[in-house]
Amino acid sequence: MIKTIIISEDQLHIGAKALSEGKLVVFPTETVYGLGADALNPHSIHQIFVAKGRPSDNPLIVHISDMDQLDRLVREVTDTSKKLMEAFWPGPLTMVMKKSAIIPEIITAGLDTVAIRMPSHKLARDLIRLSGVPVAAPSANLSGSPSPTSERHVIDDLNGRVDVIIRGGDTQVGLESTVLDVTCDPPKILRPGQITYEDIEAVIGEVDYDQHLIDHKEIPRSPGMKYTHYSPKAQVIIINGNKSVEKMKAMKQEFEQMSKSVGIMVSHEYFDQFEGIKCNLGRDNSMIANRLFACLRELDTYDVDIILTHSVKKEKLGVAIMNRLEKAAGHYIIDTEEESK
Ligand code: TXA
Ligand code: MG
C-alpha cells in the first residue's frame, strides 16, 4: 500500500514535482479525472497499469499543455490535424497520430500510433507545464469501473494505490474525450465524446465512425473499447422506445416480486414517477453526460441487483451517452416498440 497525499489546487507544485520524479498523480481534467505519470518514463507507466489493474494491451493517452511539446512526440502533423487542433485544442478531443521513437512501447501497447490530447482544464495544463514532462493518463478509476467524475470517486478507487491526488471538485463534461484516428483518410471516430461527429465534420468536411461503433460485434480499432468498461456491480438494463417508462415500472415490480432490489436511473422529467432507490440524470443531454457515471456509482452503493434506465436519442452528445450506457449494460437492451409488434 502506498501512502497517498491528497492536495488542493494551491499545492500544485507538489504534484508537478512528484510527476517529474516518476510518481503517480491523479488530477482533474474537463472530462474525467486522469491518473498521470511521466509519459517518457516506462517504469512509471508500468505503475499506472498496476495501480488500475489495467490490461497491458490497452494504450494510454499522452497529455500535453502546449503546442511546442507536440513535435517530438509524433512523426507528422497533417493539415487535417492542424485544422482540428486549431478548432478543438485545448479541449476534449484526443487525436491518434503516428508516434515518434521517444514514445515508450508500453504507452502504445506496441502500436505504431500514439493518442495525444491537450486538456482545457486550467489545473491540468498548469500541472503538466510545471512538471516539465508530457503526462500519460488513463481515467483514474480501477479498470472496469465507471470513470471518476468527482474527488470521492477517485479516493474510493485509488487511495493507497497512487502517490498524489489533486482535488478539483466535480468534472465538467463527465464523459471521456472523443478519440479520433487522424492517420486514416477520412479520420475515424474511435470513441464518441462531447466533440461530436457533426462538430468534426464542420471543420474537416468528412469523418467516419469506427465500424465497431455502428455494430458492437465488430472488432474496435481502439483497443480499450473492447472491454466491458464503465460497469457498475449491478446488471444495467436499458429500456428503449416511447413506452419505456411504463415498461420500467412493470419490470421494477416484477424484479421486486422475485426479491431482487432495483435502482432506477431516469432523466429529470420521469424522476417523480418512481419510488425507492433512484438517481436523477438531469434535464438535458449535457447534464446526463455529466451525471451518468456518478449515478451508476451511487446506485451501486445501495447494492442493488438491477439498474433500470431508458435510452436517449443517438444524435450529437447522445451518441457518446448511449455508447457508455450500452457498455455499462453489456448491451442488455429491451425494445418496447418491438415487443408490442
Ligand atoms: O477524457 C479522457 O480521454 C480521459 C482524461 C483523463 O484525459 N482519459 C481517458 O483515458 O479516458 P483512457 O485510458 O481511459 O482511454 C483511452 C482510450 C482507450 O479506449 C484506448 O484504447 C484509446 O484511447 N487509445 C489510446 N491510444 C490509442 C491508439 N494509439 N490507437 C487507438 N486507440 C488508442
Ligand atoms: Mg478509462
mmCIF file of N, CA and C in Angstrom, residues 233-282:
data_model
loop_
_atom_site.group_PDB
_atom_site.id
_atom_site.type_symbol
_atom_site.label_atom_id
_atom_site.label_comp_id
_atom_site.label_asym_id
_atom_site.label_seq_id
_atom_site.Cartn_x
_atom_site.Cartn_y
_atom_site.Cartn_z
ATOM 1 N N LYS A 233 -21.559 -2.741 -10.382
ATOM 2 C CA LYS A 233 -21.688 -4.147 -9.967
ATOM 3 C C LYS A 233 -23.056 -4.703 -10.365
ATOM 4 N N ALA A 234 -24.063 -3.839 -10.341
ATOM 5 C CA ALA A 234 -25.419 -4.289 -10.686
ATOM 6 C C ALA A 234 -25.532 -4.546 -12.190
ATOM 7 N N GLN A 235 -26.513 -5.370 -12.576
ATOM 8 C CA GLN A 235 -26.816 -5.519 -14.004
ATOM 9 C C GLN A 235 -27.642 -4.315 -14.460
ATOM 10 N N VAL A 236 -27.124 -3.608 -15.459
ATOM 11 C CA VAL A 236 -27.874 -2.474 -16.011
ATOM 12 C C VAL A 236 -28.729 -2.980 -17.170
ATOM 13 N N ILE A 237 -29.981 -2.552 -17.210
ATOM 14 C CA ILE A 237 -30.856 -2.890 -18.340
ATOM 15 C C ILE A 237 -31.400 -1.589 -18.934
ATOM 16 N N ILE A 238 -31.229 -1.435 -20.246
ATOM 17 C CA ILE A 238 -31.718 -0.221 -20.921
ATOM 18 C C ILE A 238 -33.056 -0.534 -21.567
ATOM 19 N N ILE A 239 -34.044 0.309 -21.321
ATOM 20 C CA ILE A 239 -35.343 0.112 -21.962
ATOM 21 C C ILE A 239 -35.547 1.237 -22.973
ATOM 22 N N ASN A 240 -35.718 0.796 -24.195
ATOM 23 C CA ASN A 240 -35.776 1.666 -25.364
ATOM 24 C C ASN A 240 -37.201 1.959 -25.789
ATOM 25 N N GLY A 241 -37.435 3.044 -26.482
ATOM 26 C CA GLY A 241 -38.736 3.244 -27.121
ATOM 27 C C GLY A 241 -39.667 4.134 -26.331
ATOM 28 N N ASN A 242 -40.813 4.511 -26.959
ATOM 29 C CA ASN A 242 -41.649 5.522 -26.317
ATOM 30 C C ASN A 242 -42.508 5.001 -25.163
ATOM 31 N N LYS A 243 -42.518 3.683 -24.946
ATOM 32 C CA LYS A 243 -43.242 3.172 -23.762
ATOM 33 C C LYS A 243 -42.260 2.779 -22.662
ATOM 34 N N SER A 244 -41.052 3.328 -22.707
ATOM 35 C CA SER A 244 -40.003 2.831 -21.811
ATOM 36 C C SER A 244 -40.329 3.047 -20.330
ATOM 37 N N VAL A 245 -40.954 4.182 -19.985
ATOM 38 C CA VAL A 245 -41.204 4.437 -18.556
ATOM 39 C C VAL A 245 -42.216 3.437 -17.992
ATOM 40 N N GLU A 246 -43.269 3.151 -18.762
ATOM 41 C CA GLU A 246 -44.266 2.156 -18.319
ATOM 42 C C GLU A 246 -43.592 0.795 -18.151
ATOM 43 N N LYS A 247 -42.772 0.453 -19.126
ATOM 44 C CA LYS A 247 -42.076 -0.844 -19.084
ATOM 45 C C LYS A 247 -41.136 -0.915 -17.869
ATOM 46 N N MET A 248 -40.469 0.210 -17.572
ATOM 47 C CA MET A 248 -39.579 0.227 -16.414
ATOM 48 C C MET A 248 -40.354 -0.026 -15.128
ATOM 49 N N LYS A 249 -41.548 0.605 -15.037
ATOM 50 C CA LYS A 249 -42.370 0.417 -13.828
ATOM 51 C C LYS A 249 -42.778 -1.045 -13.689
ATOM 52 N N ALA A 250 -43.194 -1.641 -14.797
ATOM 53 C CA ALA A 250 -43.639 -3.037 -14.754
ATOM 54 C C ALA A 250 -42.468 -3.959 -14.398
ATOM 55 N N MET A 251 -41.307 -3.700 -15.000
ATOM 56 C CA MET A 251 -40.151 -4.564 -14.727
ATOM 57 C C MET A 251 -39.676 -4.428 -13.281
ATOM 58 N N LYS A 252 -39.743 -3.198 -12.770
ATOM 59 C CA LYS A 252 -39.330 -2.964 -11.378
ATOM 60 C C LYS A 252 -40.163 -3.862 -10.448
ATOM 61 N N GLN A 253 -41.491 -3.838 -10.704
ATOM 62 C CA GLN A 253 -42.393 -4.642 -9.877
ATOM 63 C C GLN A 253 -42.084 -6.139 -9.998
ATOM 64 N N GLU A 254 -41.870 -6.572 -11.242
ATOM 65 C CA GLU A 254 -41.573 -7.999 -11.457
ATOM 66 C C GLU A 254 -40.297 -8.428 -10.730
ATOM 67 N N PHE A 255 -39.260 -7.615 -10.874
ATOM 68 C CA PHE A 255 -37.998 -7.965 -10.199
ATOM 69 C C PHE A 255 -38.176 -7.979 -8.684
ATOM 70 N N GLU A 256 -38.926 -6.993 -8.165
ATOM 71 C CA GLU A 256 -39.104 -6.924 -6.715
ATOM 72 C C GLU A 256 -39.898 -8.128 -6.192
ATOM 73 N N GLN A 257 -40.832 -8.603 -7.024
ATOM 74 C CA GLN A 257 -41.575 -9.818 -6.638
ATOM 75 C C GLN A 257 -40.646 -11.024 -6.573
ATOM 76 N N MET A 258 -39.567 -10.960 -7.354
ATOM 77 C CA MET A 258 -38.577 -12.061 -7.318
ATOM 78 C C MET A 258 -37.501 -11.796 -6.259
ATOM 79 N N SER A 259 -37.780 -10.831 -5.350
ATOM 80 C CA SER A 259 -36.845 -10.442 -4.272
ATOM 81 C C SER A 259 -35.527 -9.881 -4.775
ATOM 82 N N LYS A 260 -35.557 -9.265 -5.951
ATOM 83 C CA LYS A 260 -34.361 -8.559 -6.445
ATOM 84 C C LYS A 260 -34.528 -7.076 -6.122
ATOM 85 N N SER A 261 -33.434 -6.431 -5.698
ATOM 86 C CA SER A 261 -33.560 -4.994 -5.443
ATOM 87 C C SER A 261 -33.200 -4.219 -6.712
ATOM 88 N N VAL A 262 -33.981 -3.153 -6.941
ATOM 89 C CA VAL A 262 -33.890 -2.425 -8.205
ATOM 90 C C VAL A 262 -33.561 -0.960 -7.954
ATOM 91 N N GLY A 263 -32.607 -0.433 -8.713
ATOM 92 C CA GLY A 263 -32.327 1.001 -8.718
ATOM 93 C C GLY A 263 -32.804 1.583 -10.038
ATOM 94 N N ILE A 264 -33.320 2.803 -9.973
ATOM 95 C CA ILE A 264 -33.863 3.434 -11.179
ATOM 96 C C ILE A 264 -32.980 4.624 -11.543
ATOM 97 N N MET A 265 -32.673 4.748 -12.834
ATOM 98 C CA MET A 265 -31.861 5.878 -13.289
ATOM 99 C C MET A 265 -32.628 6.526 -14.442
ATOM 100 N N VAL A 266 -33.165 7.725 -14.180
ATOM 101 C CA VAL A 266 -34.014 8.356 -15.198
ATOM 102 C C VAL A 266 -33.708 9.847 -15.339
ATOM 103 N N SER A 267 -34.093 10.401 -16.490
ATOM 104 C CA SER A 267 -33.930 11.842 -16.662
ATOM 105 C C SER A 267 -34.966 12.563 -15.800
ATOM 106 N N HIS A 268 -34.727 13.856 -15.588
ATOM 107 C CA HIS A 268 -35.492 14.639 -14.624
ATOM 108 C C HIS A 268 -37.013 14.532 -14.809
ATOM 109 N N GLU A 269 -37.457 14.546 -16.063
ATOM 110 C CA GLU A 269 -38.913 14.579 -16.303
ATOM 111 C C GLU A 269 -39.646 13.349 -15.776
ATOM 112 N N TYR A 270 -38.951 12.219 -15.624
ATOM 113 C CA TYR A 270 -39.616 10.999 -15.138
ATOM 114 C C TYR A 270 -39.332 10.707 -13.666
ATOM 115 N N PHE A 271 -38.460 11.517 -13.069
ATOM 116 C CA PHE A 271 -37.921 11.179 -11.743
ATOM 117 C C PHE A 271 -39.007 10.969 -10.695
ATOM 118 N N ASP A 272 -40.005 11.881 -10.680
ATOM 119 C CA ASP A 272 -41.045 11.808 -9.646
ATOM 120 C C ASP A 272 -41.986 10.614 -9.828
ATOM 121 N N GLN A 273 -41.931 9.968 -10.967
ATOM 122 C CA GLN A 273 -42.840 8.834 -11.208
ATOM 123 C C GLN A 273 -42.364 7.552 -10.524
ATOM 124 N N PHE A 274 -41.166 7.583 -9.942
ATOM 125 C CA PHE A 274 -40.630 6.369 -9.316
ATOM 126 C C PHE A 274 -40.423 6.552 -7.818
ATOM 127 N N GLU A 275 -40.652 5.448 -7.095
ATOM 128 C CA GLU A 275 -40.384 5.406 -5.657
ATOM 129 C C GLU A 275 -39.104 4.604 -5.449
ATOM 130 N N GLY A 276 -38.545 4.687 -4.243
ATOM 131 C CA GLY A 276 -37.446 3.796 -3.886
ATOM 132 C C GLY A 276 -36.079 4.328 -4.291
ATOM 133 N N ILE A 277 -35.160 3.426 -4.556
ATOM 134 C CA ILE A 277 -33.772 3.810 -4.854
ATOM 135 C C ILE A 277 -33.693 4.317 -6.283
ATOM 136 N N LYS A 278 -33.282 5.574 -6.427
ATOM 137 C CA LYS A 278 -33.302 6.157 -7.775
ATOM 138 C C LYS A 278 -32.270 7.270 -7.892
ATOM 139 N N CYS A 279 -31.889 7.576 -9.122
ATOM 140 C CA CYS A 279 -30.932 8.651 -9.361
ATOM 141 C C CYS A 279 -31.417 9.505 -10.525
ATOM 142 N N ASN A 280 -31.366 10.820 -10.336
ATOM 143 C CA ASN A 280 -31.851 11.766 -11.334
ATOM 144 C C ASN A 280 -30.714 12.136 -12.286
ATOM 145 N N LEU A 281 -30.873 11.785 -13.559
ATOM 146 C CA LEU A 281 -29.804 12.051 -14.534
ATOM 147 C C LEU A 281 -29.776 13.504 -15.004
ATOM 148 N N GLY A 282 -30.864 14.244 -14.752
ATOM 149 C CA GLY A 282 -30.871 15.648 -15.154
ATOM 150 C C GLY A 282 -31.760 15.914 -16.349
#
